[in-house]
XYZ file of C-alpha atoms in Angstrom:
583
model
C 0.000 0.000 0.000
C 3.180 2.427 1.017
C 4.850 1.723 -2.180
C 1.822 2.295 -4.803
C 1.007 5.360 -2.785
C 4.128 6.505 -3.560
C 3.417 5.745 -7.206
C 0.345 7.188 -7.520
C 2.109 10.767 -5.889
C 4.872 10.668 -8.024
C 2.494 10.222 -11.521
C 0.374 12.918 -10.025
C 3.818 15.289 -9.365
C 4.698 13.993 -13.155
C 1.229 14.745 -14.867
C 1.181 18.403 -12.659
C 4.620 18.995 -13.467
C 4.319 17.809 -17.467
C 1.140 20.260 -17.907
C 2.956 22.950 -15.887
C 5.844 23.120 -18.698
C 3.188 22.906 -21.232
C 1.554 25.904 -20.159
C 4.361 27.385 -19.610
C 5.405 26.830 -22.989
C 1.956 27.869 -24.385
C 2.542 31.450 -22.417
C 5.973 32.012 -24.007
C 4.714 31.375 -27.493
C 1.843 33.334 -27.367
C 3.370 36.398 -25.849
C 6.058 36.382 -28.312
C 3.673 36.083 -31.597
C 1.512 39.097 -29.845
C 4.741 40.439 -29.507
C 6.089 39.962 -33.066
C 2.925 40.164 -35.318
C 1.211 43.301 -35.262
C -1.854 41.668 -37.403
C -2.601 39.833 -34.432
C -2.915 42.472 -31.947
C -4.961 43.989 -34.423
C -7.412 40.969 -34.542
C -7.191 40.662 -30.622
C -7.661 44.065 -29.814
C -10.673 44.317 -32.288
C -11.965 41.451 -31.415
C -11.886 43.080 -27.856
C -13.651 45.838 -28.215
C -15.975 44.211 -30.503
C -16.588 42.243 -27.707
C -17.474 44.610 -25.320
C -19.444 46.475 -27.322
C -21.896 43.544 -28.359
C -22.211 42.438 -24.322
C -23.106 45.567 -23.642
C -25.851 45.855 -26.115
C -27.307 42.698 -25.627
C -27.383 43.555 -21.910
C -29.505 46.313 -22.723
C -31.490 45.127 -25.187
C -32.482 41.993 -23.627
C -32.931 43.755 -20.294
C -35.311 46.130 -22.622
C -37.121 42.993 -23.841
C -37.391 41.186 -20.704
C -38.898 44.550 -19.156
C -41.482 44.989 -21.658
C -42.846 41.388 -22.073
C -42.718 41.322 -17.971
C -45.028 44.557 -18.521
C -47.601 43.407 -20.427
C -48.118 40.129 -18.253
C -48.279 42.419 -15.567
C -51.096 44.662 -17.126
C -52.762 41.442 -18.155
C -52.766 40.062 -14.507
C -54.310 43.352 -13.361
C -57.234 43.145 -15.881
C -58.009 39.622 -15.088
C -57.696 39.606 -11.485
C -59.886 42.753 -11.849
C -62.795 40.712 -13.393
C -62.217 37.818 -10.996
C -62.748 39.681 -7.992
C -66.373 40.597 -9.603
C -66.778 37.049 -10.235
C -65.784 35.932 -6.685
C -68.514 39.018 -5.287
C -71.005 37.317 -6.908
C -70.632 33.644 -6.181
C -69.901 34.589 -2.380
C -73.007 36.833 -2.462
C -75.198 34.224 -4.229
C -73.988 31.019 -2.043
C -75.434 32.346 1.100
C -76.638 28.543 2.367
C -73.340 26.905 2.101
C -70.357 27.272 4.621
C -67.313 29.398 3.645
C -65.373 26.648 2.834
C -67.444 25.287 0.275
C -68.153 29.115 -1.368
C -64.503 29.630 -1.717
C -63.347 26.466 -3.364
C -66.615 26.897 -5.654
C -65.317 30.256 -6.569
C -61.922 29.202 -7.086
C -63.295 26.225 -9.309
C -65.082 28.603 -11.273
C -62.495 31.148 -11.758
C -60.231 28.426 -12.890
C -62.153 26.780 -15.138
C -61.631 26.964 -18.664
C -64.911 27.113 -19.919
C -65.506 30.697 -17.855
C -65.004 32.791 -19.512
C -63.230 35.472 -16.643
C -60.836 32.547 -16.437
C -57.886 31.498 -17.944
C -58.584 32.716 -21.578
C -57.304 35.906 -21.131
C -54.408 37.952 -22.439
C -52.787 37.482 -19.306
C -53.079 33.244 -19.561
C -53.312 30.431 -17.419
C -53.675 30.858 -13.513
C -54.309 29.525 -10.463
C -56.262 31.181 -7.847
C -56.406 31.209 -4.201
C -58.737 32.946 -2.041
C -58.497 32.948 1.912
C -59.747 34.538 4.891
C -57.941 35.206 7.898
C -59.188 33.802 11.177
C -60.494 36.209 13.446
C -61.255 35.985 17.009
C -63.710 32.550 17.368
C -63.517 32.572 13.562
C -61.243 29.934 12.192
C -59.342 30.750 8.991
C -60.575 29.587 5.912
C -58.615 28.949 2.066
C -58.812 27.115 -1.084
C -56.354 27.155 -3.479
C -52.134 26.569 -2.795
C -51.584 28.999 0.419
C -48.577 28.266 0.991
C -47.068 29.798 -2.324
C -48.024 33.174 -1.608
C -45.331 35.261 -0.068
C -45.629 36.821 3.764
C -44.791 40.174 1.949
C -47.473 40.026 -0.481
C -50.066 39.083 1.849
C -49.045 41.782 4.072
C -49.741 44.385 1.432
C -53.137 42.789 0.893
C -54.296 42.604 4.445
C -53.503 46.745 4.713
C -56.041 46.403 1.869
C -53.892 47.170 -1.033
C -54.082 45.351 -4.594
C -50.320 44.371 -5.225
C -48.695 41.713 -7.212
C -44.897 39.948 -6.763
C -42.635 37.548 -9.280
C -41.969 34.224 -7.154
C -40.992 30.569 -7.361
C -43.825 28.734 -7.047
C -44.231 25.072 -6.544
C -47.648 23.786 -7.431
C -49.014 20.265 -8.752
C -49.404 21.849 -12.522
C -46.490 24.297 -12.565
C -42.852 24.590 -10.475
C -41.020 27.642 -11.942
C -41.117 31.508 -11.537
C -44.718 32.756 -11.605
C -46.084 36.192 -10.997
C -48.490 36.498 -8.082
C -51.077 39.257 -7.881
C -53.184 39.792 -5.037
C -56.341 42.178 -4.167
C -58.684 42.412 -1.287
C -62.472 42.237 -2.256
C -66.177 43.563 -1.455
C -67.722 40.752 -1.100
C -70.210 40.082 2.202
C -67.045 37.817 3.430
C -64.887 40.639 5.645
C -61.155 40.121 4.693
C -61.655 37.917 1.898
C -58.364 38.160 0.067
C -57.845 37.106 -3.889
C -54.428 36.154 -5.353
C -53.986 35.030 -8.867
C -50.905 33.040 -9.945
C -49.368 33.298 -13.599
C -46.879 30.817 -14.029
C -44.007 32.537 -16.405
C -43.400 29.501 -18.528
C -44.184 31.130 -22.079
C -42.338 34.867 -20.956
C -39.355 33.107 -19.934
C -39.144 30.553 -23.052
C -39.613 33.651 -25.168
C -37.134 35.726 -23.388
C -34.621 32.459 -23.397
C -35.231 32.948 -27.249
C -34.327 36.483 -26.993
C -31.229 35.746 -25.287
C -30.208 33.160 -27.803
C -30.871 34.645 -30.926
C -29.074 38.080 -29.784
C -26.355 35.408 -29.000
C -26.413 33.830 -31.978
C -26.176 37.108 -34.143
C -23.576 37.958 -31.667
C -21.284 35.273 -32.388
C -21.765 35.631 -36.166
C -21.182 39.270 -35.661
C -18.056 39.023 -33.801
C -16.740 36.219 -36.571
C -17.199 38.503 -39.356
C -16.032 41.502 -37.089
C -12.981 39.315 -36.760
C -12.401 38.701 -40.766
C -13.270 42.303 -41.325
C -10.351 43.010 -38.897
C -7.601 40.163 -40.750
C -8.672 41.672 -44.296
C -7.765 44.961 -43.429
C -5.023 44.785 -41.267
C -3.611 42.755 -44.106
C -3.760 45.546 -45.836
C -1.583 47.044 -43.894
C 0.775 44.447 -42.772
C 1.653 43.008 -46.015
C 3.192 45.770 -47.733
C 5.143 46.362 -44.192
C 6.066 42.892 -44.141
C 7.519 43.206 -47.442
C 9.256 46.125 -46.652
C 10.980 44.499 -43.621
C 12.160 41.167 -46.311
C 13.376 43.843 -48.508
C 15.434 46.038 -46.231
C 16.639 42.804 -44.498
C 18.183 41.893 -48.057
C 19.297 45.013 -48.704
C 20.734 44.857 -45.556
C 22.702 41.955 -46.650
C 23.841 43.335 -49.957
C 21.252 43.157 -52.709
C 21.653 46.778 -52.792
C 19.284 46.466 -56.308
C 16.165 45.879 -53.904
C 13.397 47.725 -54.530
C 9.458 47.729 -53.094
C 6.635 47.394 -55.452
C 4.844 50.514 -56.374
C 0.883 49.978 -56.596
C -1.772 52.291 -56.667
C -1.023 56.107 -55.027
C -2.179 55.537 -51.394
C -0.375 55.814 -48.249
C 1.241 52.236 -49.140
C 2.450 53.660 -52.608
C 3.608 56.781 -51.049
C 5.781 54.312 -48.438
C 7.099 52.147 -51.446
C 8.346 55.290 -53.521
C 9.916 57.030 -50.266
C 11.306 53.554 -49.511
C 12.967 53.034 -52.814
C 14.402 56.680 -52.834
C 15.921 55.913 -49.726
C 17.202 52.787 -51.317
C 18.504 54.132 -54.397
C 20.260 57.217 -52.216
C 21.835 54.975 -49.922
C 22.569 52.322 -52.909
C 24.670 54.706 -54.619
C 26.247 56.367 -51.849
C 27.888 52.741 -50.551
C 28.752 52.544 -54.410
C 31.182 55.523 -54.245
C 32.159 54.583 -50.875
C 33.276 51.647 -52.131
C 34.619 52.965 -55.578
C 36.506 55.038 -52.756
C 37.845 52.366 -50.589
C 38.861 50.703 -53.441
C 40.564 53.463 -54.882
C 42.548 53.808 -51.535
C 43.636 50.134 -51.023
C 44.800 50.152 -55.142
C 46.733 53.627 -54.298
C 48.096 52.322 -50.986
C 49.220 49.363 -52.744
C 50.728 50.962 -55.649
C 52.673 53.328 -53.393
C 54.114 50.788 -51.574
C 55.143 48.577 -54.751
C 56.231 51.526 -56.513
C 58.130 52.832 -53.488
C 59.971 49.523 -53.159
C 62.491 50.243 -56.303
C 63.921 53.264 -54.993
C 63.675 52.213 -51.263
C 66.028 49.223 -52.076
C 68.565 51.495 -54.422
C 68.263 53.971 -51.416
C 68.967 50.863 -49.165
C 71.839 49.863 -51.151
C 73.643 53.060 -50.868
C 73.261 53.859 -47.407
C 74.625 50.428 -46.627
C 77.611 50.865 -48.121
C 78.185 54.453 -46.974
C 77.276 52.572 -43.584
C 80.057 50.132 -44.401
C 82.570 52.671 -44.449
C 81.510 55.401 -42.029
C 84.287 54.366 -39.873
C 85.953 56.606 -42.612
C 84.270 59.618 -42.217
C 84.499 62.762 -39.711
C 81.655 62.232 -36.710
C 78.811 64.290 -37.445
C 78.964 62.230 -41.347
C 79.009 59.188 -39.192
C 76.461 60.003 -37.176
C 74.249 61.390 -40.400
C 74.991 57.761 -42.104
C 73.422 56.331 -39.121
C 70.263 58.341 -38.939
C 69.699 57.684 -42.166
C 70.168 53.846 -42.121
C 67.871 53.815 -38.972
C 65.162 55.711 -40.851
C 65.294 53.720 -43.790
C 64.740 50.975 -41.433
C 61.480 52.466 -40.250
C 60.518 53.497 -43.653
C 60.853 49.690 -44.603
C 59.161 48.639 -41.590
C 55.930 51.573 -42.753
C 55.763 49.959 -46.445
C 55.334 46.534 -44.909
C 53.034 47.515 -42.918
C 51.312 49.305 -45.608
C 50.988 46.123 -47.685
C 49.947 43.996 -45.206
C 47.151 46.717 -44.553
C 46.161 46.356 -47.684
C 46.176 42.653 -47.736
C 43.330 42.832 -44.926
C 41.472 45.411 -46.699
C 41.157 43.371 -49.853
C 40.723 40.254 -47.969
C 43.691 38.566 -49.567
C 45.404 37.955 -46.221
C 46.052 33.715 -45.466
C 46.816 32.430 -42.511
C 49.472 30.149 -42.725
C 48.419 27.465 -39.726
C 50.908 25.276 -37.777
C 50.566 23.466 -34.433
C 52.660 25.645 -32.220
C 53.707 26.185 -28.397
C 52.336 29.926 -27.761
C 54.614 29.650 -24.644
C 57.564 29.925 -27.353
C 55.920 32.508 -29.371
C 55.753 34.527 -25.893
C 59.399 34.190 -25.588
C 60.613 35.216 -29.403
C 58.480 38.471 -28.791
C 60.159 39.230 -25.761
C 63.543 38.242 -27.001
C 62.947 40.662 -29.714
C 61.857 43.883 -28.045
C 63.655 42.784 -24.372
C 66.421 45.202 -25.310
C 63.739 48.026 -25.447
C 62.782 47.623 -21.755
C 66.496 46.873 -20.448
C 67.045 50.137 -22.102
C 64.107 52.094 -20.654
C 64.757 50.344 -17.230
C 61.445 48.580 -16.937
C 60.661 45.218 -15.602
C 59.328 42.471 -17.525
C 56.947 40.465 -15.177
C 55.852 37.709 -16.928
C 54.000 34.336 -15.883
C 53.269 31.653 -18.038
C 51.647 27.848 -18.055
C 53.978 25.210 -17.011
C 52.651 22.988 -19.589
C 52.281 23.360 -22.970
C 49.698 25.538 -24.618
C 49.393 24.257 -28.489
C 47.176 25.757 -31.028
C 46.279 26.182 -34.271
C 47.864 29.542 -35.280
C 50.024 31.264 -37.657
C 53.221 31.983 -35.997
C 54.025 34.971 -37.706
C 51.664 36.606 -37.252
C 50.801 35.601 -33.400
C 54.793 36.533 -33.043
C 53.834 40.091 -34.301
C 50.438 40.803 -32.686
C 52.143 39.911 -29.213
C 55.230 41.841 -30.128
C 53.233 44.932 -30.723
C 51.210 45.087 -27.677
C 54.675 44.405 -25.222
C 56.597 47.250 -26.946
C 53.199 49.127 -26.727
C 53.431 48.483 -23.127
C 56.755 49.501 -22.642
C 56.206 53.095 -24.273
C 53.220 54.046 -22.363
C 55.035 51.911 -18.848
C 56.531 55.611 -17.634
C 59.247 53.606 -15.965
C 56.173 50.682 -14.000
C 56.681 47.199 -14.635
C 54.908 45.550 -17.362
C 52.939 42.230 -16.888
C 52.402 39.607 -19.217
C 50.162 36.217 -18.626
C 49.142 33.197 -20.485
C 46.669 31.141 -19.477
C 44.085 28.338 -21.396
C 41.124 26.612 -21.067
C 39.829 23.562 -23.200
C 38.755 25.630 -25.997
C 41.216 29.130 -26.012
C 44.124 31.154 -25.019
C 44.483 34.152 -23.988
C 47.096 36.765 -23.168
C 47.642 39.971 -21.241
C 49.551 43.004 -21.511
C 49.433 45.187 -18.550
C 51.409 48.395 -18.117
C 51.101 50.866 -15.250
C 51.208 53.756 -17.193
C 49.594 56.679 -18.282
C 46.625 54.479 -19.371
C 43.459 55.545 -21.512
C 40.785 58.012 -21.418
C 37.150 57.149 -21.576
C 36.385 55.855 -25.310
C 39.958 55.330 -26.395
C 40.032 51.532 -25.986
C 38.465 51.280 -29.280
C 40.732 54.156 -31.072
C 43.971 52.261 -30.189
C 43.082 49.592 -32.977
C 42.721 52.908 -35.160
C 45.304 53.563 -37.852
C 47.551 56.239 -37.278
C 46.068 57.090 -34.146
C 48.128 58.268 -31.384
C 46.879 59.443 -27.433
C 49.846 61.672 -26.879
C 51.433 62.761 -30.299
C 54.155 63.964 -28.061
C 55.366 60.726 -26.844
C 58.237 59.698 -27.974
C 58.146 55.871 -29.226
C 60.891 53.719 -28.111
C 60.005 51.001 -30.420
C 60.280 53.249 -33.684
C 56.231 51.914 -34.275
C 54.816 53.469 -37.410
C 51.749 53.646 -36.178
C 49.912 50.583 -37.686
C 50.907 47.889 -35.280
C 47.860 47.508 -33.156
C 46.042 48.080 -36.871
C 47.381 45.246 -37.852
C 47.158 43.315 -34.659
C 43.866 43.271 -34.663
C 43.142 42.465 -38.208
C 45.359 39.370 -37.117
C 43.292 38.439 -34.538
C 40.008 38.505 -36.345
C 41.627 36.307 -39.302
C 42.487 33.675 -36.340
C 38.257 34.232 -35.525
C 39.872 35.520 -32.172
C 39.395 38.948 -30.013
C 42.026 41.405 -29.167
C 40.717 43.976 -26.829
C 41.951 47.067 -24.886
C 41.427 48.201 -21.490
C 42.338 51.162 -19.517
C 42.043 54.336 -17.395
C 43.830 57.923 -16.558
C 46.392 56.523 -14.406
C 45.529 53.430 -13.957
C 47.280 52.157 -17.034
C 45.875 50.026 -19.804
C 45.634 46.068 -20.375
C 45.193 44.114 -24.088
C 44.363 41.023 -23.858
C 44.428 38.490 -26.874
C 41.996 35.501 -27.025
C 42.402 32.870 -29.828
C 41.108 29.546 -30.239
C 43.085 26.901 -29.854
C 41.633 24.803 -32.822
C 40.987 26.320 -35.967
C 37.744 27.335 -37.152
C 36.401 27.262 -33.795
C 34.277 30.767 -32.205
C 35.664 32.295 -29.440
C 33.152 33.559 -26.651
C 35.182 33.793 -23.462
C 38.371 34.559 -22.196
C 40.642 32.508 -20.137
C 41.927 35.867 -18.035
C 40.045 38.977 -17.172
C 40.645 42.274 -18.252
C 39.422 44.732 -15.555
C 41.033 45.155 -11.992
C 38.943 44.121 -9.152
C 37.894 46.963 -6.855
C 39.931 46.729 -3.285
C 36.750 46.283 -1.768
C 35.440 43.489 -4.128
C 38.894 41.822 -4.394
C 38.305 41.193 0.003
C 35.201 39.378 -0.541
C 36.266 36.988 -3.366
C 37.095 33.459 -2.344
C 41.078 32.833 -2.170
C 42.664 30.598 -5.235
C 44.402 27.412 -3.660
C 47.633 27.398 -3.582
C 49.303 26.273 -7.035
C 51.885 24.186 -7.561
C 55.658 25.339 -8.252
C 56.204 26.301 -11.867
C 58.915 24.644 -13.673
C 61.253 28.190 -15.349
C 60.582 28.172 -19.057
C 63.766 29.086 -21.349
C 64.297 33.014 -21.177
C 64.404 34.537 -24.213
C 68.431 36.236 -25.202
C 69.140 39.118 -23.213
C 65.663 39.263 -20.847
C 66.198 37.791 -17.763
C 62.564 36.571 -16.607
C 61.675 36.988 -12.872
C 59.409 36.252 -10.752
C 56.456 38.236 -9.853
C 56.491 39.955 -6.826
C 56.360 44.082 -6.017
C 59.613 45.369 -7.869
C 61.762 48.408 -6.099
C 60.956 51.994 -6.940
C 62.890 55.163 -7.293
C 62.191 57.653 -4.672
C 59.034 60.133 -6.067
C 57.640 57.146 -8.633
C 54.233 55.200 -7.936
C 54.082 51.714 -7.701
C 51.991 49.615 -9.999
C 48.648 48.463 -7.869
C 48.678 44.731 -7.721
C 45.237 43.218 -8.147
C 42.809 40.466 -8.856
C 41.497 40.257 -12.320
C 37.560 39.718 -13.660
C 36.838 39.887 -17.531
């Protein structure tokens, strides 16, 4: 008995729980089509009012009806009770030699039989009658007729002597239903011989019931044609808006040649011309801007090809003057070597160029290997290490003990993270910079976190900006042209990764690269955060347990790699603010 209780509970949980989710499910779609379709709100909302308005008329109208037919049975009553109470004078009057029992219940047989014709012929139809007379002192009472269905209330009103009448349920042994009850002392020789005629209500209330059903009826067909009314004519409406929204969703997409019928000269028509100005402004307009971009990427390109010739006869030249500067007076030598540096960094700007305009005519290949991006790390740093020893910054860096392999393409992972350290280094104003690696099962990420002057509101998207410089004063200690983190970040979309840019007035700035570690695959988080954790925030948040000791990875030539704790300062200089991290 325990165990099919049990049963029986848990397949009444499962059947309450199964038609929860259904309706549940029901809600969700139906609030989101009345909250996509506006030809259903239109329906609804008609439909609503429609409605309303039709209750409310039939209440009135039926309430109309039901008062008037209620009226005339009510007149009728009065007219017939009026000629039975002359009937009931007379019999009483002429039945002198029999008792009072027997002259009532002759008069009441008279008045309700059918073949008299002051009975129940008349417009008011069938009745009943009773007649009674109180008892009074030594006098018993005496009745004929159903007593009993007469109300106190009523009889009260006829015993002051007042003609009165009241609607009632009635229970007789021809009729149980409502019934209208009218009541009127007489004149008879009989003192306080009272007269109430019951109407049953059978034929007013079938007709009324007919009322009700046929204003029903035509209600229901009303509101159903109401409701196709309101579906032809909002179609009317929402068709050509419909195929306005397909339209500008493919033009959205491209098909700048998309165009919206033109019928008639309505308000529709007018829509579909001012639509397909629109459309034909904004098609031509993204024409030029494209003949335009075009125009740009071919000139960019030709520049840099063209430039190439006399860059490399420059080249040769200034290499051998370089040769033998040892030759020459000092301020020669020094000239030879200003120009051999700039022709480096005009080189370095027509690469850069190119490869610009690689991405911007989507010609730019990745050219995918299986690589440690621990090593990749360490070749950046080895390559722009000299730039910190030289500035006298510290290069904290902390990365995975084991290997992190992915799908990349060296090069250009090499160059994205060897932008954003020397990046860090000229903004650093003599702080440490901190790079960390860290992976999950699907991506990598990286950070670059300086301590310097940091970013103002809005400029975390203007970094990735060509040309763009914060301070135009700065001087760059890693001769940038201005196009690294341009180029960085094309990089990292053509890996389908993310390379974004924090920072504040101060506070100094973080990037942080993300790439997935298998090709082809969508990055949507981030293995390390971004922002610093407020002081406050960073007390409440559960300590990490304690790691394990990290075997030293191979230090790049000439960067000695520490570990991370709070580095010395020079007296007057802040000190970077170590913190937790959130994304």
């Amino acid at each position: 008995m325990i165990w099919g209780s049990r049963r029986r509970i848990r397949s009444r949980w499962g059947r309450s729980g199964l038609m929860t989710r259904g309706l549940s499910a029901l809600r969700r779609a139906v609030g989101a089509a009345w909250r996509r379709s506006l030809q259903l709100r239109v329906v609804a909302l008609t439909l609503g009012l429609s409605l309303a308005v039709i209750l409310a008329l039939g209440f009135v109208l039926t309430s109309q009806v039901t008062n008037r037919v209620l009226d005339v049975k009510v007149r009728a009553a009065i007219d017939q009770i009026e000629r039975a109470r002359t009937t009931v004078n007379g019999i009483v009057k002429g039945e002198e030699t029999r008792s009072l029992d027997s002259s009532l219940q002759l008069a009441r047989t008279t008045l309700t039989s059918k073949t008299d014709p002051a009975s129940g012929a008349g417009l008011a139809g069938a009745f009943d009658a009773v007649l009674m007379v109180p008892g009074d002192g030594p006098r018993a009472a005496s009745a004929a007729g159903p007593v009993d269905q007469v109300p106190e209330a009523l009889r009260g009103f006829v015993t002051a002597g007042q003609a009165a009448y009241q609607y009632a349920t009635v229970h007789t042994d021809g009729f149980s239903g409502p019934a209208l009850i009218v009541g009127t002392p007489t004149s008879s020789r009989v003192a306080n011989l009272e007269l109430y005629l019951i109407f049953p209500l059978a034929s007013e209330q079938a007709t009324i019931t007919l009322v009700r059903g046929t204003m029903a009826t035509g209600g229901l067909v009303l509101l159903v044609l109401l409701a196709g009314i309101a579906l032809l004519v909002s179609r009317q409406v929402v068709v050509p808006v419909r195929s306005a929204s397909r339209i500008a969703e493919r033009f959205a997409e491209g098909h700048l040649s998309e165009r919206m019928p033109v019928r008639g000269e309505d308000d529709m028509a007018r829509l579909a011309v001012s639509f397909n100005d629109m459309a034909e402004s904004l098609s031509r307009q993204i024409t030029q801007l494209e003949e335009f971009g075009n125009l740009q990427r071919r000139f960019t390109s030709d520049v840099s090809h063209e430039l190439r010739t006399p860059l490399t006869t420059v080249r040769m030249a200034a290499d051998l003057i370089y040769d033998h500067s040892s030759d020459l007076d000092p301020t020669l030598r020094r000239s030879t070597e200003l120009l051999v540096s700039e022709l480096d960094r005009f080189e370095t700007l027509l690469n850069e160029l190119l490869e610009i305009s690689r991405h911007d005519a989507g010609v730019a290949e990745l050219s995918v290997e299986a690589v440690d991006l621990r090593a990749m790390v360490n070749n950046a740093l080895g390559n722009v290490g000299h730039l910190a020893e030289e500035a006298g910054i510290e290069l904290l860096v902390n990365l995975p003990a084991e290997e992190v392999i992915a799908e990349v393409d060296a090069r250009r992972v090499e160059r994205i993270l060897r932008n954003l350290i020397a990046n860090a280094i000229d903004h650093a104003e003599h702080h440490p910079v901190r790079i960390r690696m860290a992976a999950d099962e699907d991506t990598v990420a990286v950070t670059v976190r300086d301590y310097g002057v940091g970013l103002r509101p809005g400029e975390e998207k203007l970094v990735f900006s060509r040309f763009w410089r914060s301070d135009p004063s700065r001087v760059r200690r890693s001769g940038g042209t201005g196009l690294g983190l341009a180029i960085s970040i094309e990089d990292a979309r053509l890996h389908q990764g993310r390379l974004e840019a924090w920072g504040e007035p101060g506070q100094g700035a973080c990037f942080r690269l993300t790439l997935p570690l298998v090709r082809g695959h969508k990055v949507t988080t981030s293995p390390l955060p971004m922002k610093p954790v407020p002081q406050q925030v960073q007390q409440q948040l559960p300590q990490p347990a304690p790691q394990p000791t990290l075997p030293p990875m191979p230090q790049p030539l000439g960067l000695e790699q520490k570990p991370e704790h709070k580095p010395e300062h020079k007296e007057g200089q802040r000190p970077p603010e170590h913190a937790d991290w959130i994304g």
